[in-house]
Amino acid sequence: MDQSNLIIWTFYFYLMIKFSFATIGLLIIALSCTSTSKTSLTHTVSKNQFYSKLNDTQQKKFNNGIDFVASGNIPVSWNLELNFDKDFLFSTSDGVHSLAYASKAIEENNFEYYETNSKAGKLAISIFKEPCSAGKSQKVTVKFLEKEYTGCGQYLYNNQLNNSWVLEKMGNEKQEAKRFSKGLPVITINLIDNSINGHDGCNNLFGKLSVQGTRIHFGPIAQTKMLCQDNNPSFEKIVSEKISNQVASYFFKEGKLVLYLIDDSQLSFTPKL
């Protein structure tokens, strides 16, 4: 091999080694960014689940079917437990014990109103949107036998909702990523700021929600308007017609989130993390 060819081959191997190291470096950076992003998301989910976790007493009541609890000291010490599917229990330190069938809420501008009758008399409950001084609790008034009781209350919930959820099934039909432009739809529920965001397989979505026991009250959900070819529009339609501004029940089955929608249809999600 003459000297000119030797120089050419030496330069060629130099370039190969240089670009190989550069490629490896870029790969390491990409993997590092992916790992950092995933770690950050995991940290956020864990943090939100920690701060939204019910205390042991609240968790026990929720497990027993209680959706809302309230208490106060005006005019005497009192307690209220609401099971929206069954009954309302109101008791006071001076001997009142009123058990009544659950009633539906009447929505007003700044509060929800419940009225029902027990053997002891009419029970009128107002849950205000304005917060009490303690945490996420809300102002509550109870009118019973011409007395008004005031205090604070809180909706109970399952804090496992705090997560990112990947659509698995619509009804009994298992969904495939290849049918959606961005892959399977994902929703992220945040109980700290009461928000929902994600994408429907094509367009991004975002909005507000409130969790009341085993029900999720969704506010208006906005969706971007991109045109995606070969995208399954079914989930997008469900979001706009059956989730946005609607109420859905939820439960967990084998670690999966199931939403029970207004038309009795179901959506099943698997946790992203």
Short mmCIF file of C-alpha atoms in Angstrom, two decimals:
data_model
loop_
_atom_site.label_atom_id
_atom_site.label_comp_id
_atom_site.label_asym_id
_atom_site.label_seq_id
_atom_site.Cartn_x
_atom_site.Cartn_y
_atom_site.Cartn_z
CA MET A 1 0.00 0.00 0.00
CA ASP A 2 1.50 3.34 -1.02
CA GLN A 3 1.66 6.33 1.27
CA SER A 4 -1.30 8.19 -0.30
CA ASN A 5 -3.62 5.21 0.14
CA LEU A 6 -2.44 4.79 3.71
CA ILE A 7 -3.32 8.41 4.46
CA ILE A 8 -6.79 7.99 2.89
CA TRP A 9 -7.58 4.81 4.88
CA THR A 10 -6.27 6.36 8.09
CA PHE A 11 -8.52 9.39 7.58
CA TYR A 12 -11.48 7.09 6.76
CA PHE A 13 -11.07 5.12 10.01
CA TYR A 14 -10.69 8.38 11.91
CA LEU A 15 -14.06 9.61 10.57
CA MET A 16 -15.74 6.29 11.36
CA ILE A 17 -14.53 6.38 14.95
CA LYS A 18 -15.47 10.06 15.34
CA PHE A 19 -19.01 9.62 14.04
CA SER A 20 -19.48 6.40 15.99
CA PHE A 21 -18.67 8.21 19.24
CA ALA A 22 -20.94 11.07 18.22
CA THR A 23 -23.80 8.66 17.51
CA ILE A 24 -23.30 6.89 20.81
CA GLY A 25 -23.22 10.25 22.58
CA LEU A 26 -26.51 11.33 21.00
CA LEU A 27 -28.08 7.99 21.89
CA ILE A 28 -27.00 8.35 25.50
CA ILE A 29 -28.43 11.87 25.64
CA ALA A 30 -31.72 10.72 24.10
CA LEU A 31 -32.03 7.82 26.54
CA SER A 32 -31.13 10.13 29.41
CA CYS A 33 -33.82 12.63 28.39
CA THR A 34 -36.41 9.85 28.08
CA SER A 35 -35.43 8.47 31.48
CA THR A 36 -35.50 11.95 33.03
CA SER A 37 -38.93 12.67 31.52
CA LYS A 38 -40.33 9.38 32.77
CA THR A 39 -38.77 9.89 36.21
CA SER A 40 -40.24 13.39 36.36
CA LEU A 41 -43.72 12.10 35.44
CA THR A 42 -43.43 9.32 38.02
CA HIS A 43 -42.40 11.87 40.65
CA THR A 44 -45.35 14.14 39.78
CA VAL A 45 -47.87 11.28 39.99
CA SER A 46 -46.42 10.07 43.32
CA LYS A 47 -46.41 13.62 44.72
CA ASN A 48 -50.03 14.24 43.69
CA GLN A 49 -51.16 10.91 45.13
CA PHE A 50 -49.40 11.74 48.40
CA TYR A 51 -50.93 15.21 48.79
CA SER A 52 -54.42 14.05 47.78
CA LYS A 53 -54.39 10.98 50.03
CA LEU A 54 -57.24 10.72 52.52
CA ASN A 55 -56.45 10.22 56.18
CA ASP A 56 -57.18 6.81 57.72
CA THR A 57 -60.61 7.81 59.08
CA GLN A 58 -61.70 9.33 55.77
CA GLN A 59 -60.41 6.32 53.82
CA LYS A 60 -62.37 3.94 56.06
CA LYS A 61 -65.56 5.96 55.54
CA PHE A 62 -65.00 6.03 51.76
CA ASN A 63 -64.48 2.25 51.76
CA ASN A 64 -67.83 1.96 53.55
CA GLY A 65 -69.60 3.92 50.82
CA ILE A 66 -69.52 7.45 52.26
CA ASP A 67 -69.09 10.14 49.58
CA PHE A 68 -69.05 13.31 51.70
CA VAL A 69 -68.34 14.10 55.35
CA ALA A 70 -68.84 17.31 57.31
CA SER A 71 -68.66 18.49 60.90
CA GLY A 72 -68.86 21.66 62.96
CA ASN A 73 -69.34 23.21 66.40
CA ILE A 74 -72.07 25.78 65.75
CA PRO A 75 -74.41 25.82 67.58
CA VAL A 76 -73.24 22.44 69.02
CA SER A 77 -70.89 19.73 67.85
CA TRP A 78 -72.36 17.88 64.85
CA ASN A 79 -71.45 15.37 62.13
CA LEU A 80 -72.81 14.63 58.68
CA GLU A 81 -72.20 11.64 56.38
CA LEU A 82 -73.64 11.48 52.86
CA ASN A 83 -73.89 8.30 50.83
CA PHE A 84 -75.34 9.56 47.53
CA ASP A 85 -76.56 6.08 46.58
CA LYS A 86 -78.17 5.20 49.89
CA ASP A 87 -78.73 7.56 52.82
CA PHE A 88 -77.77 10.71 54.74
CA LEU A 89 -76.87 10.57 58.44
CA PHE A 90 -76.89 13.68 60.64
CA SER A 91 -76.08 13.62 64.37
CA THR A 92 -75.34 16.16 67.08
CA SER A 93 -73.80 16.14 70.55
CA ASP A 94 -77.15 17.08 72.12
CA GLY A 95 -78.94 13.95 70.97
CA VAL A 96 -80.10 14.46 67.38
CA HIS A 97 -79.80 11.35 65.21
CA SER A 98 -81.43 11.68 61.81
CA LEU A 99 -81.16 9.00 59.11
CA ALA A 100 -82.85 9.81 55.79
CA TYR A 101 -82.90 8.47 52.25
CA ALA A 102 -80.44 10.10 49.88
CA SER A 103 -81.76 12.79 47.54
CA LYS A 104 -80.47 14.31 44.32
CA ALA A 105 -78.60 17.60 44.37
CA ILE A 106 -80.18 20.84 43.26
CA GLU A 107 -77.47 22.90 41.58
CA GLU A 108 -77.37 26.59 42.45
CA ASN A 109 -74.85 29.25 41.40
CA ASN A 110 -72.58 28.94 44.42
CA PHE A 111 -73.77 25.82 46.24
CA GLU A 112 -75.40 22.39 45.98
CA TYR A 113 -78.63 21.84 47.90
CA TYR A 114 -80.04 18.55 49.22
CA GLU A 115 -83.42 18.17 50.87
CA THR A 116 -84.83 14.96 52.35
CA ASN A 117 -87.12 13.81 55.16
CA SER A 118 -86.40 11.53 58.08
CA LYS A 119 -88.72 10.31 60.81
CA ALA A 120 -87.42 13.15 62.98
CA GLY A 121 -88.05 15.90 60.43
CA LYS A 122 -86.85 17.59 57.25
CA LEU A 123 -83.11 17.77 56.61
CA ALA A 124 -81.81 20.58 54.36
CA ILE A 125 -78.12 20.53 53.42
CA SER A 126 -76.15 23.17 51.52
CA ILE A 127 -72.61 22.50 50.30
CA PHE A 128 -71.02 25.75 49.20
CA LYS A 129 -68.31 26.16 46.58
CA GLU A 130 -66.46 28.63 48.80
CA PRO A 131 -63.73 26.91 50.81
CA CYS A 132 -63.35 26.71 54.56
CA SER A 133 -60.04 27.74 56.06
CA ALA A 134 -58.78 24.16 56.30
CA GLY A 135 -57.36 22.61 53.15
CA LYS A 136 -59.75 21.58 50.40
CA SER A 137 -62.83 21.50 52.65
CA GLN A 138 -65.99 23.44 51.81
CA LYS A 139 -68.47 25.47 53.82
CA VAL A 140 -71.54 23.46 54.85
CA THR A 141 -74.85 24.39 56.49
CA VAL A 142 -77.48 21.97 57.77
CA LYS A 143 -81.00 23.06 58.69
CA PHE A 144 -82.91 20.70 60.96
CA LEU A 145 -85.87 21.33 63.30
CA GLU A 146 -85.61 25.12 62.92
CA LYS A 147 -81.92 25.16 63.80
CA GLU A 148 -79.03 25.93 61.45
CA TYR A 149 -75.72 24.18 61.89
CA THR A 150 -72.55 25.46 60.19
CA GLY A 151 -69.18 23.86 59.60
CA CYS A 152 -66.88 22.40 56.96
CA GLY A 153 -67.01 19.32 54.79
CA GLN A 154 -65.09 17.39 52.15
CA TYR A 155 -65.87 15.04 49.28
CA LEU A 156 -64.11 11.70 49.58
CA TYR A 157 -62.55 9.85 46.64
CA ASN A 158 -60.04 7.23 45.57
CA ASN A 159 -56.72 8.99 45.08
CA GLN A 160 -55.57 6.32 42.61
CA LEU A 161 -57.31 8.54 40.07
CA ASN A 162 -54.20 10.74 40.23
CA ASN A 163 -52.40 9.19 37.27
CA SER A 164 -52.07 9.07 33.51
CA TRP A 165 -54.44 6.53 31.98
CA VAL A 166 -54.16 4.81 28.59
CA LEU A 167 -57.36 3.77 26.83
CA GLU A 168 -57.68 -0.01 26.73
CA LYS A 169 -61.31 -0.71 25.82
CA MET A 170 -64.40 1.11 24.60
CA GLY A 171 -67.20 -1.12 25.81
CA ASN A 172 -65.93 -4.65 25.23
CA GLU A 173 -63.83 -3.69 22.21
CA LYS A 174 -60.09 -3.68 22.84
CA GLN A 175 -58.37 -0.72 21.17
CA GLU A 176 -55.25 -0.88 19.02
CA ALA A 177 -52.63 1.87 18.88
CA LYS A 178 -52.36 1.63 15.09
CA ARG A 179 -55.93 2.94 14.75
CA PHE A 180 -54.94 6.29 16.27
CA SER A 181 -52.57 8.88 14.80
CA LYS A 182 -50.79 9.51 18.13
CA GLY A 183 -51.22 6.02 19.50
CA LEU A 184 -53.78 5.05 22.12
CA PRO A 185 -55.61 8.00 23.76
CA VAL A 186 -54.25 9.11 27.13
CA ILE A 187 -55.93 11.11 29.90
CA THR A 188 -54.16 12.52 32.96
CA ILE A 189 -56.25 13.26 36.05
CA ASN A 190 -54.82 15.68 38.62
CA LEU A 191 -56.73 15.93 41.91
CA ILE A 192 -54.47 18.72 43.20
CA ASP A 193 -55.70 21.29 40.68
CA ASN A 194 -58.83 19.31 39.65
CA SER A 195 -57.84 19.07 36.00
CA ILE A 196 -57.87 16.62 33.13
CA ASN A 197 -55.62 16.72 30.07
CA GLY A 198 -54.26 14.38 27.43
CA HIS A 199 -55.10 13.48 23.85
CA ASP A 200 -57.83 11.55 22.02
CA GLY A 201 -55.48 9.81 19.61
CA CYS A 202 -55.24 12.91 17.44
CA ASN A 203 -56.18 16.15 19.23
CA ASN A 204 -55.10 17.38 22.64
CA LEU A 205 -57.77 17.81 25.28
CA PHE A 206 -57.94 19.71 28.58
CA GLY A 207 -60.51 20.83 31.13
CA LYS A 208 -61.58 20.85 34.77
CA LEU A 209 -63.25 18.24 36.95
CA SER A 210 -64.35 17.59 40.51
CA VAL A 211 -64.49 14.18 42.17
CA GLN A 212 -67.42 13.59 44.49
CA GLY A 213 -67.22 10.16 46.06
CA THR A 214 -67.41 7.62 43.25
CA ARG A 215 -68.54 10.20 40.69
CA ILE A 216 -66.50 12.52 38.50
CA HIS A 217 -68.15 15.80 37.49
CA PHE A 218 -66.45 16.91 34.29
CA GLY A 219 -66.54 20.56 33.23
CA PRO A 220 -66.32 21.63 29.58
CA ILE A 221 -63.46 19.76 27.89
CA ALA A 222 -61.74 21.65 25.09
CA GLN A 223 -60.13 19.80 22.18
CA THR A 224 -57.77 21.05 19.52
CA LYS A 225 -58.96 20.80 15.91
CA MET A 226 -56.14 19.13 14.00
CA LEU A 227 -57.00 16.89 11.07
CA CYS A 228 -55.42 13.47 11.41
CA GLN A 229 -55.60 10.94 8.63
CA ASP A 230 -56.50 7.34 9.44
CA ASN A 231 -57.52 8.28 12.97
CA ASN A 232 -60.31 6.51 14.84
CA PRO A 233 -62.75 9.33 15.78
CA SER A 234 -64.77 7.23 18.24
CA PHE A 235 -63.02 8.35 21.43
CA GLU A 236 -63.03 11.99 20.32
CA LYS A 237 -66.82 11.74 19.90
CA ILE A 238 -67.24 10.10 23.30
CA VAL A 239 -65.25 12.89 24.97
CA SER A 240 -67.35 15.65 23.39
CA GLU A 241 -70.74 13.96 23.85
CA LYS A 242 -70.52 11.75 26.95
CA ILE A 243 -67.71 13.18 29.10
CA SER A 244 -67.54 16.95 28.55
CA ASN A 245 -69.99 18.67 30.96
CA GLN A 246 -71.24 15.29 32.16
CA VAL A 247 -71.04 13.07 35.25
CA ALA A 248 -69.42 9.64 35.16
CA SER A 249 -69.10 7.01 37.85
CA TYR A 250 -65.72 5.36 38.30
CA PHE A 251 -64.30 2.24 39.88
CA PHE A 252 -61.10 0.22 39.78
CA LYS A 253 -60.89 -3.38 38.63
CA GLU A 254 -57.58 -5.27 38.73
CA GLY A 255 -55.67 -1.98 38.77
CA LYS A 256 -57.56 -0.57 35.80
CA LEU A 257 -59.74 2.54 35.81
CA VAL A 258 -63.29 2.04 34.53
CA LEU A 259 -65.55 4.99 33.69
CA TYR A 260 -69.28 4.31 33.65
CA LEU A 261 -70.80 6.93 31.33
CA ILE A 262 -74.24 8.57 31.13
CA ASP A 263 -75.54 6.09 28.54
CA ASP A 264 -74.38 3.09 30.65
CA SER A 265 -71.41 2.46 28.34
CA GLN A 266 -67.95 1.90 29.79
CA LEU A 267 -64.39 2.96 29.09
CA SER A 268 -61.48 0.98 30.49
CA PHE A 269 -57.98 2.42 31.04
CA THR A 270 -54.65 0.98 32.12
CA PRO A 271 -52.18 3.06 34.16
CA LYS A 272 -49.43 4.62 32.08
CA LEU A 273 -46.91 4.18 34.87
#
